[in-house]
Short mmCIF file of N, CA, C and O in Angstrom, two decimals:
data_model
loop_
_atom_site.label_atom_id
_atom_site.label_comp_id
_atom_site.label_asym_id
_atom_site.label_seq_id
_atom_site.Cartn_x
_atom_site.Cartn_y
_atom_site.Cartn_z
N MET A 1 18.76 -3.53 -4.42
CA MET A 1 18.00 -2.62 -5.85
C MET A 1 16.56 -2.69 -5.04
O MET A 1 15.50 -1.86 -5.02
N LYS A 2 15.67 -4.04 -4.96
CA LYS A 2 14.90 -4.40 -5.17
C LYS A 2 13.38 -3.58 -3.95
O LYS A 2 12.91 -2.95 -3.65
N HIS A 3 15.20 -3.46 -2.12
CA HIS A 3 13.79 -2.34 -1.50
C HIS A 3 13.99 -1.01 -2.03
O HIS A 3 13.64 -0.58 -1.07
N LEU A 4 14.75 -0.54 -2.73
CA LEU A 4 14.63 0.94 -2.60
C LEU A 4 13.52 0.93 -4.19
O LEU A 4 13.02 2.56 -3.92
N CYS A 5 12.99 -0.01 -4.42
CA CYS A 5 11.89 0.26 -5.24
C CYS A 5 10.41 0.50 -5.36
O CYS A 5 10.57 1.66 -5.03
N ALA A 6 10.05 0.33 -4.76
CA ALA A 6 8.64 -0.24 -3.53
C ALA A 6 8.37 1.75 -2.81
O ALA A 6 7.06 2.38 -3.24
N PRO A 7 9.19 1.57 -2.13
CA PRO A 7 9.35 2.52 -1.07
C PRO A 7 9.49 4.20 -1.97
O PRO A 7 8.63 5.16 -1.91
N THR A 8 10.26 4.33 -2.78
CA THR A 8 10.65 5.38 -3.63
C THR A 8 9.53 5.33 -4.52
O THR A 8 9.31 6.46 -4.97
N PHE A 9 8.73 4.72 -5.29
CA PHE A 9 7.40 4.66 -5.66
C PHE A 9 6.23 5.47 -4.77
O PHE A 9 5.59 6.07 -5.51
N ILE A 10 6.01 4.37 -3.74
CA ILE A 10 5.51 5.83 -2.69
C ILE A 10 5.96 7.26 -2.78
O ILE A 10 4.78 7.56 -2.35
N LEU A 11 6.87 7.34 -2.08
CA LEU A 11 7.43 9.13 -2.05
C LEU A 11 7.03 9.02 -3.33
O LEU A 11 6.44 10.60 -2.82
N LEU A 12 7.53 9.50 -4.62
CA LEU A 12 6.91 9.85 -5.22
C LEU A 12 5.34 10.03 -5.75
O LEU A 12 4.90 10.83 -6.51
N ALA A 13 4.94 8.93 -5.60
CA ALA A 13 3.20 8.94 -5.62
C ALA A 13 3.07 10.15 -4.53
O ALA A 13 2.21 10.70 -4.33
N GLY A 14 3.29 9.52 -3.49
CA GLY A 14 2.44 11.51 -2.31
C GLY A 14 3.03 12.30 -2.54
O GLY A 14 2.85 13.35 -2.23
N THR A 15 4.48 12.40 -3.32
CA THR A 15 5.07 13.89 -3.66
C THR A 15 3.97 14.56 -5.07
O THR A 15 3.44 15.38 -4.69
N SER A 16 3.81 13.75 -5.96
CA SER A 16 3.11 14.16 -6.52
C SER A 16 1.60 14.21 -6.10
O SER A 16 0.81 15.07 -6.86
N ALA A 17 0.79 13.76 -5.57
CA ALA A 17 -0.10 14.21 -4.90
C ALA A 17 -0.64 15.18 -4.50
O ALA A 17 -1.32 15.96 -4.25
N TRP A 18 1.29 15.66 -3.53
CA TRP A 18 0.69 16.77 -2.85
C TRP A 18 0.78 17.46 -3.85
O TRP A 18 0.45 18.96 -3.96
N LEU A 19 1.87 17.39 -5.26
CA LEU A 19 2.75 18.58 -6.34
C LEU A 19 0.77 18.82 -7.11
O LEU A 19 0.73 19.74 -7.00
N GLN A 20 0.16 17.69 -7.06
CA GLN A 20 -1.32 18.15 -7.74
C GLN A 20 -2.39 18.57 -6.39
O GLN A 20 -3.18 19.94 -7.38
N HIS A 21 -2.23 18.41 -5.31
CA HIS A 21 -3.14 19.34 -4.71
C HIS A 21 -2.66 21.08 -3.85
O HIS A 21 -3.54 21.31 -4.46
N ASP A 22 -0.91 21.50 -4.50
CA ASP A 22 -1.10 22.48 -4.13
C ASP A 22 -1.03 23.10 -5.35
O ASP A 22 -0.86 24.55 -5.60
N ARG A 23 -1.09 22.72 -6.56
CA ARG A 23 -1.43 23.31 -8.34
C ARG A 23 -2.77 24.03 -8.00
O ARG A 23 -3.19 23.95 -9.17
N GLY A 24 -3.69 23.45 -6.99
CA GLY A 24 -5.22 23.42 -7.88
C GLY A 24 -6.12 22.27 -8.32
O GLY A 24 -7.37 23.13 -7.65
N LYS A 25 -5.55 21.16 -7.74
CA LYS A 25 -7.29 19.78 -7.82
C LYS A 25 -7.45 20.12 -6.59
O LYS A 25 -6.77 19.98 -5.50
N SER A 26 -8.55 19.90 -6.85
CA SER A 26 -9.88 19.64 -6.04
C SER A 26 -9.60 18.14 -4.89
O SER A 26 -8.62 17.33 -4.94
N THR A 27 -10.00 18.69 -3.72
CA THR A 27 -9.51 17.22 -2.67
C THR A 27 -10.13 16.34 -3.08
O THR A 27 -10.19 14.88 -3.53
N PRO A 28 -11.63 16.26 -3.25
CA PRO A 28 -12.73 15.27 -4.16
C PRO A 28 -11.96 14.04 -5.34
O PRO A 28 -12.04 13.62 -5.50
N GLY A 29 -11.76 15.38 -6.16
CA GLY A 29 -10.69 14.90 -7.45
C GLY A 29 -9.06 14.03 -7.64
O GLY A 29 -9.23 13.33 -7.60
N LEU A 30 -8.51 14.32 -6.37
CA LEU A 30 -7.93 14.37 -6.04
C LEU A 30 -7.78 12.68 -4.79
O LEU A 30 -7.11 12.12 -5.20
N SER A 31 -8.58 13.00 -4.52
CA SER A 31 -9.31 11.39 -3.87
C SER A 31 -9.73 10.84 -4.64
O SER A 31 -9.31 9.48 -4.30
N LEU A 32 -10.53 10.90 -5.70
CA LEU A 32 -10.73 9.78 -6.55
C LEU A 32 -9.59 9.27 -7.52
O LEU A 32 -9.87 8.00 -7.91
N PHE A 33 -8.71 10.58 -8.14
CA PHE A 33 -7.89 9.57 -8.63
C PHE A 33 -7.47 8.98 -7.99
O PHE A 33 -6.87 8.10 -8.32
N LEU A 34 -6.55 8.67 -6.78
CA LEU A 34 -5.67 8.32 -5.96
C LEU A 34 -6.80 6.53 -5.49
O LEU A 34 -5.71 5.62 -5.81
N LEU A 35 -7.47 6.81 -5.35
CA LEU A 35 -8.88 5.33 -5.47
C LEU A 35 -8.62 4.47 -6.43
O LEU A 35 -8.54 3.53 -6.57
N THR A 36 -8.83 5.54 -7.83
CA THR A 36 -8.99 4.76 -9.53
C THR A 36 -7.36 4.27 -9.23
O THR A 36 -7.17 2.95 -9.80
N ARG A 37 -6.77 5.17 -8.97
CA ARG A 37 -5.23 4.29 -8.94
C ARG A 37 -4.67 2.77 -8.24
O ARG A 37 -3.97 2.07 -8.55
N GLY A 38 -5.80 3.36 -7.27
CA GLY A 38 -4.73 2.06 -6.29
C GLY A 38 -6.22 0.68 -6.54
O GLY A 38 -5.33 -0.04 -6.49
N LEU A 39 -6.83 0.84 -6.46
CA LEU A 39 -7.83 -0.46 -7.10
C LEU A 39 -7.42 -0.47 -9.21
O LEU A 39 -7.47 -1.84 -9.30
N TRP A 40 -6.94 0.10 -9.57
CA TRP A 40 -6.22 -0.26 -10.99
C TRP A 40 -4.86 -1.30 -10.71
O TRP A 40 -5.26 -2.66 -11.09
N LEU A 41 -4.13 -1.17 -9.39
CA LEU A 41 -3.07 -1.64 -9.47
C LEU A 41 -3.03 -2.18 -8.49
O LEU A 41 -2.87 -4.35 -8.98
N ILE A 42 -4.57 -2.66 -8.13
CA ILE A 42 -5.02 -3.92 -7.28
C ILE A 42 -5.58 -5.16 -8.39
O ILE A 42 -5.00 -5.62 -8.34
N PHE A 43 -6.36 -4.64 -9.57
CA PHE A 43 -6.81 -5.18 -10.10
C PHE A 43 -5.11 -5.91 -11.53
O PHE A 43 -5.35 -7.50 -11.45
N LEU A 44 -4.74 -5.08 -11.79
CA LEU A 44 -3.36 -5.64 -12.75
C LEU A 44 -2.36 -6.71 -12.03
O LEU A 44 -2.39 -7.25 -12.12
N GLU A 45 -2.84 -6.85 -10.45
CA GLU A 45 -1.80 -7.87 -9.61
C GLU A 45 -2.48 -9.38 -9.37
O GLU A 45 -1.79 -10.04 -10.23
N ALA A 46 -3.84 -8.68 -9.80
CA ALA A 46 -4.47 -10.02 -9.25
C ALA A 46 -4.61 -10.43 -10.62
O ALA A 46 -5.38 -12.07 -11.26
N THR A 47 -4.39 -10.11 -11.80
CA THR A 47 -4.73 -10.28 -13.34
C THR A 47 -3.32 -10.73 -14.10
O THR A 47 -2.96 -11.79 -14.56
N VAL A 48 -3.21 -9.29 -14.39
CA VAL A 48 -1.23 -9.66 -15.68
C VAL A 48 -0.42 -10.35 -14.46
O VAL A 48 0.62 -11.30 -15.34
N ILE A 49 -0.39 -9.51 -13.41
CA ILE A 49 1.26 -10.11 -13.00
C ILE A 49 1.05 -10.87 -12.41
O ILE A 49 1.87 -12.49 -12.72
N SER A 50 0.10 -11.58 -11.43
CA SER A 50 -0.27 -13.06 -11.57
C SER A 50 -0.02 -13.75 -12.66
O SER A 50 0.48 -15.66 -12.52
N PHE A 51 -0.97 -13.59 -13.34
CA PHE A 51 -0.76 -14.94 -14.79
C PHE A 51 0.67 -14.71 -15.08
O PHE A 51 1.35 -15.50 -15.55
N GLY A 52 1.19 -13.74 -15.41
CA GLY A 52 3.20 -13.35 -15.22
C GLY A 52 3.77 -14.48 -14.90
O GLY A 52 4.65 -15.43 -15.19
N TRP A 53 2.98 -14.95 -13.26
CA TRP A 53 4.15 -15.55 -12.20
C TRP A 53 3.97 -16.80 -13.24
O TRP A 53 5.00 -17.74 -12.51
N THR A 54 2.30 -17.25 -13.11
CA THR A 54 2.57 -18.66 -13.57
C THR A 54 2.73 -19.14 -14.91
O THR A 54 2.62 -20.09 -15.31
N PHE A 55 1.85 -18.43 -16.11
CA PHE A 55 1.55 -18.55 -17.55
C PHE A 55 0.84 -19.64 -17.64
O PHE A 55 1.16 -20.59 -18.39
N SER A 56 -0.17 -19.81 -16.84
CA SER A 56 -1.60 -21.21 -17.30
C SER A 56 -2.98 -20.40 -16.49
O SER A 56 -2.91 -19.34 -15.50
N ILE A 57 -3.86 -21.08 -16.95
CA ILE A 57 -4.99 -20.37 -16.50
C ILE A 57 -5.60 -22.15 -16.70
O ILE A 57 -5.32 -23.14 -17.55
N PRO A 58 -6.43 -22.28 -15.24
CA PRO A 58 -6.72 -20.82 -14.48
C PRO A 58 -5.48 -20.81 -13.91
O PRO A 58 -4.62 -21.32 -13.54
N TYR A 59 -4.81 -19.64 -13.17
CA TYR A 59 -3.36 -19.15 -12.07
C TYR A 59 -4.08 -19.21 -11.17
O TYR A 59 -5.42 -18.25 -10.24
N LEU A 60 -3.23 -18.90 -10.80
CA LEU A 60 -3.10 -18.42 -9.11
C LEU A 60 -3.41 -17.18 -8.85
O LEU A 60 -2.19 -16.72 -9.57
N ILE A 61 -3.46 -16.74 -7.64
CA ILE A 61 -3.09 -14.90 -7.36
C ILE A 61 -2.15 -14.35 -6.72
O ILE A 61 -2.82 -15.28 -5.09
N PHE A 62 -1.65 -13.98 -6.54
CA PHE A 62 -0.96 -13.74 -6.18
C PHE A 62 -0.77 -12.12 -5.43
O PHE A 62 -1.03 -11.45 -6.71
N PHE A 63 -0.98 -11.81 -4.51
CA PHE A 63 -0.70 -10.69 -4.25
C PHE A 63 0.31 -10.22 -3.39
O PHE A 63 0.63 -10.72 -2.32
N GLN A 64 1.72 -9.57 -4.13
CA GLN A 64 2.32 -8.92 -3.84
C GLN A 64 3.02 -7.39 -4.07
O GLN A 64 1.86 -6.88 -3.43
N VAL A 65 4.06 -7.37 -4.43
CA VAL A 65 4.05 -5.52 -4.02
C VAL A 65 3.16 -4.96 -4.38
O VAL A 65 2.66 -3.57 -4.10
N MET A 66 2.71 -4.32 -5.60
CA MET A 66 1.97 -4.07 -6.11
C MET A 66 0.64 -3.68 -5.86
O MET A 66 -0.42 -2.27 -5.48
N TRP A 67 0.20 -5.43 -5.23
CA TRP A 67 -1.20 -4.64 -4.61
C TRP A 67 -1.13 -3.89 -3.41
O TRP A 67 -1.91 -3.22 -2.19
N ALA A 68 0.06 -4.64 -2.19
CA ALA A 68 0.42 -3.82 -1.63
C ALA A 68 0.13 -1.78 -1.65
O ALA A 68 -0.28 -1.40 -0.82
N ILE A 69 0.82 -1.30 -2.54
CA ILE A 69 1.33 -0.61 -3.26
C ILE A 69 -0.36 0.25 -3.39
O ILE A 69 -0.58 1.53 -2.78
N GLY A 70 -1.07 -0.57 -4.59
CA GLY A 70 -2.24 -0.23 -4.05
C GLY A 70 -2.98 -0.09 -3.85
O GLY A 70 -4.06 0.67 -3.29
N CYS A 71 -3.09 -0.95 -2.19
CA CYS A 71 -3.59 -0.40 -0.39
C CYS A 71 -3.79 1.04 -0.56
O CYS A 71 -4.21 1.37 0.47
N ALA A 72 -1.64 1.11 -0.46
CA ALA A 72 -1.43 2.86 0.03
C ALA A 72 -2.24 3.85 -0.74
O ALA A 72 -2.63 4.54 -0.64
N MET A 73 -2.17 3.21 -2.18
CA MET A 73 -2.98 4.76 -2.84
C MET A 73 -4.44 4.65 -2.54
O MET A 73 -4.77 5.78 -2.17
N ILE A 74 -4.88 3.72 -1.60
CA ILE A 74 -6.30 3.89 -1.40
C ILE A 74 -6.50 4.04 0.10
O ILE A 74 -6.94 5.43 0.35
N ALA A 75 -5.59 4.35 0.27
CA ALA A 75 -5.18 5.21 2.25
C ALA A 75 -5.17 6.32 1.93
O ALA A 75 -4.95 7.11 2.63
N PHE A 76 -4.51 6.42 0.43
CA PHE A 76 -3.68 7.10 0.39
C PHE A 76 -5.15 8.81 -0.32
O PHE A 76 -5.39 9.67 0.63
N ALA A 77 -6.02 8.18 -0.73
CA ALA A 77 -7.82 8.51 -1.01
C ALA A 77 -8.44 9.55 0.21
O ALA A 77 -8.86 10.37 0.13
N ALA A 78 -8.06 8.39 1.47
CA ALA A 78 -8.66 9.59 2.74
C ALA A 78 -8.01 9.83 3.18
O ALA A 78 -8.63 10.78 3.85
N LEU A 79 -6.42 10.01 2.88
CA LEU A 79 -5.77 10.96 4.11
C LEU A 79 -5.56 11.94 3.30
O LEU A 79 -5.54 13.17 4.20
N VAL A 80 -5.97 12.31 1.84
CA VAL A 80 -5.66 13.88 1.73
C VAL A 80 -7.36 14.31 2.28
O VAL A 80 -6.44 15.71 1.98
N TRP A 81 -7.98 13.39 2.39
CA TRP A 81 -9.03 14.45 3.87
C TRP A 81 -9.28 15.10 5.28
O TRP A 81 -9.71 16.11 5.82
N LEU A 82 -7.50 14.87 5.70
CA LEU A 82 -7.55 14.89 6.83
C LEU A 82 -5.77 16.25 7.15
O LEU A 82 -5.53 16.97 5.96
N PRO A 83 -6.37 17.78 7.60
CA PRO A 83 -5.23 18.15 7.56
C PRO A 83 -3.91 17.89 7.31
O PRO A 83 -3.73 17.16 8.21
N ARG A 84 -3.08 18.33 7.59
CA ARG A 84 -1.93 17.98 7.29
C ARG A 84 -0.73 17.64 8.49
O ARG A 84 -0.27 16.89 8.54
N VAL A 85 -0.70 18.13 9.53
CA VAL A 85 -1.07 18.41 10.80
C VAL A 85 -0.97 17.03 11.07
O VAL A 85 0.18 15.83 11.75
N ALA A 86 -1.84 15.83 10.87
CA ALA A 86 -2.60 14.67 10.71
C ALA A 86 -1.58 13.63 10.29
O ALA A 86 -1.65 12.46 10.77
N VAL A 87 -0.77 14.05 9.39
CA VAL A 87 -1.09 12.78 8.57
C VAL A 87 0.40 13.17 8.43
O VAL A 87 1.49 12.36 8.89
N LEU A 88 1.16 14.40 8.82
CA LEU A 88 2.12 14.99 9.89
C LEU A 88 2.52 13.68 10.91
O LEU A 88 3.61 12.80 11.12
N VAL A 89 1.84 13.45 11.96
CA VAL A 89 1.50 12.70 12.67
C VAL A 89 1.83 11.10 12.30
O VAL A 89 2.53 11.22 13.22
N MET A 90 0.64 10.56 11.75
CA MET A 90 1.00 9.32 11.46
C MET A 90 1.88 8.97 10.20
O MET A 90 1.93 8.03 11.31
N GLY A 91 2.28 9.86 9.86
CA GLY A 91 3.75 9.82 9.03
C GLY A 91 4.80 9.47 10.08
O GLY A 91 5.14 8.57 10.27
N LEU A 92 4.97 10.33 11.14
CA LEU A 92 6.02 10.26 11.95
C LEU A 92 5.99 8.70 13.29
O LEU A 92 6.92 8.07 13.24
N ALA A 93 4.75 8.23 13.32
CA ALA A 93 4.29 7.02 13.99
C ALA A 93 4.85 6.02 13.22
O ALA A 93 4.54 4.99 14.07
N ILE A 94 4.71 5.74 12.52
CA ILE A 94 4.77 5.00 11.10
C ILE A 94 6.45 4.52 11.09
O ILE A 94 6.52 3.66 11.25
N VAL A 95 6.92 5.73 10.77
CA VAL A 95 8.38 5.86 11.12
C VAL A 95 9.44 5.45 12.46
O VAL A 95 9.85 4.02 12.25
N VAL A 96 8.91 5.98 12.96
CA VAL A 96 9.38 5.33 14.46
C VAL A 96 8.58 4.92 14.46
O VAL A 96 9.55 3.75 15.53
N GLY A 97 8.03 4.32 15.27
CA GLY A 97 7.35 3.04 15.47
C GLY A 97 7.39 1.66 14.74
O GLY A 97 7.04 1.12 14.83
N HIS A 98 7.97 1.39 13.50
CA HIS A 98 8.36 0.64 12.77
C HIS A 98 8.91 -0.31 13.40
O HIS A 98 7.64 -1.55 12.64
N ASN A 99 8.91 -0.88 14.51
CA ASN A 99 9.66 -1.58 15.27
C ASN A 99 8.91 -2.17 16.45
O ASN A 99 9.61 -3.19 16.66
N LEU A 100 8.41 -1.55 17.07
CA LEU A 100 8.16 -2.00 18.18
C LEU A 100 6.87 -3.12 18.17
O LEU A 100 6.86 -3.25 19.00
N LEU A 101 6.32 -3.94 16.87
CA LEU A 101 5.66 -4.20 17.03
C LEU A 101 6.32 -5.51 17.58
O LEU A 101 5.77 -6.98 16.88
N ASP A 102 7.68 -5.98 16.82
CA ASP A 102 8.13 -6.44 16.03
C ASP A 102 7.99 -8.13 17.39
O ASP A 102 8.54 -9.30 16.86
N ARG A 103 8.11 -7.98 18.91
CA ARG A 103 8.47 -8.89 19.69
C ARG A 103 6.59 -9.67 20.10
O ARG A 103 6.96 -10.19 21.27
N VAL A 104 5.54 -8.79 19.86
CA VAL A 104 4.38 -8.75 20.67
C VAL A 104 4.25 -10.25 19.64
O VAL A 104 4.31 -10.42 17.88
N PRO A 105 4.19 -11.51 20.46
CA PRO A 105 3.85 -12.90 19.64
C PRO A 105 2.76 -13.08 19.21
O PRO A 105 1.88 -11.59 19.43
N PRO A 106 2.59 -13.79 18.12
CA PRO A 106 1.24 -14.29 17.17
C PRO A 106 0.46 -14.89 18.27
O PRO A 106 -1.39 -15.23 17.97
N GLY A 107 0.63 -15.48 18.60
CA GLY A 107 -0.38 -16.24 20.05
C GLY A 107 -0.85 -15.89 21.01
O GLY A 107 -1.95 -16.17 21.45
N ILE A 108 -0.39 -14.06 21.28
CA ILE A 108 -1.71 -13.49 22.06
C ILE A 108 -3.04 -13.59 21.41
O ILE A 108 -4.33 -12.45 22.41
N PHE A 109 -3.27 -13.24 19.82
CA PHE A 109 -4.14 -12.80 19.22
C PHE A 109 -5.27 -14.31 19.47
O PHE A 109 -6.02 -13.85 18.60
N GLY A 110 -5.61 -15.33 20.64
CA GLY A 110 -6.23 -16.45 20.27
C GLY A 110 -6.07 -16.98 19.18
O GLY A 110 -6.02 -17.48 18.80
N HIS A 111 -7.93 -16.89 18.88
CA HIS A 111 -7.63 -17.53 17.50
C HIS A 111 -7.73 -16.72 15.37
O HIS A 111 -7.72 -17.30 14.96
N LEU A 112 -6.95 -15.33 16.38
CA LEU A 112 -6.19 -14.67 14.68
C LEU A 112 -4.35 -14.41 15.08
O LEU A 112 -4.31 -14.24 14.31
N PRO A 113 -4.22 -15.95 15.19
CA PRO A 113 -2.07 -15.67 15.40
C PRO A 113 -2.17 -15.98 13.69
O PRO A 113 -0.76 -14.73 13.17
N THR A 114 -2.48 -16.64 13.27
CA THR A 114 -2.41 -16.40 11.54
C THR A 114 -2.77 -15.18 10.89
O THR A 114 -1.65 -14.51 9.63
N LEU A 115 -3.36 -14.25 11.19
CA LEU A 115 -4.14 -13.18 10.88
C LEU A 115 -2.68 -12.57 11.19
O LEU A 115 -2.19 -11.63 10.28
N TRP A 116 -2.32 -12.56 12.66
CA TRP A 116 -1.05 -11.23 12.90
C TRP A 116 -0.24 -11.95 12.34
O TRP A 116 0.61 -10.81 11.58
N ALA A 117 0.61 -13.03 12.59
CA ALA A 117 1.38 -13.24 10.96
C ALA A 117 1.61 -13.06 9.91
O ALA A 117 2.56 -12.29 8.69
N VAL A 118 0.18 -13.10 8.83
CA VAL A 118 0.40 -12.69 8.00
C VAL A 118 0.55 -11.10 7.90
O VAL A 118 1.44 -10.21 6.43
N LEU A 119 -0.53 -10.50 8.63
CA LEU A 119 -0.35 -9.19 8.13
C LEU A 119 0.96 -8.03 8.82
O LEU A 119 0.89 -6.81 8.05
N HIS A 120 2.04 -9.10 9.60
CA HIS A 120 2.64 -7.84 10.93
C HIS A 120 4.69 -8.53 9.89
O HIS A 120 5.24 -8.30 9.60
N MET A 121 4.15 -10.35 9.82
CA MET A 121 5.81 -10.40 9.80
C MET A 121 5.27 -11.05 8.47
O MET A 121 6.82 -10.94 7.82
N GLY A 122 4.69 -10.98 8.10
CA GLY A 122 4.95 -11.42 6.03
C GLY A 122 6.03 -12.79 6.44
O GLY A 122 5.13 -14.15 6.75
N GLY A 123 6.45 -13.00 5.30
CA GLY A 123 7.31 -13.83 4.75
C GLY A 123 8.75 -14.55 5.73
O GLY A 123 8.65 -15.62 5.04
N GLN A 124 8.27 -14.23 7.16
CA GLN A 124 9.30 -13.96 7.77
C GLN A 124 8.90 -15.42 7.85
O GLN A 124 9.03 -16.70 8.13
#
């Protein structure tokens, strides 16, 4: 079940953004809405959710799923300015090319193997 929740949330957020734009919301208004929604999700992840994981003050800040969804909302805020065909091509490239970088070892990035491991490999 945990693997369905975040992707479904993102799917519904994208559908909601499309419906809002289709029903007359301006591109600047939609972009601002998605930007503020993303920033709120990041803020909540860094405060409420991180505190909920530790129940102590000072608490460690955990950036997990809600932070990633917040970053996706910020990306949505930029993507609404692009033509639909460009967004479609980018979406297809992400879905089709999803696992193409799995075999790239972190060591080929010189001084940045940890950054590659964090961004691409996650907690593997």
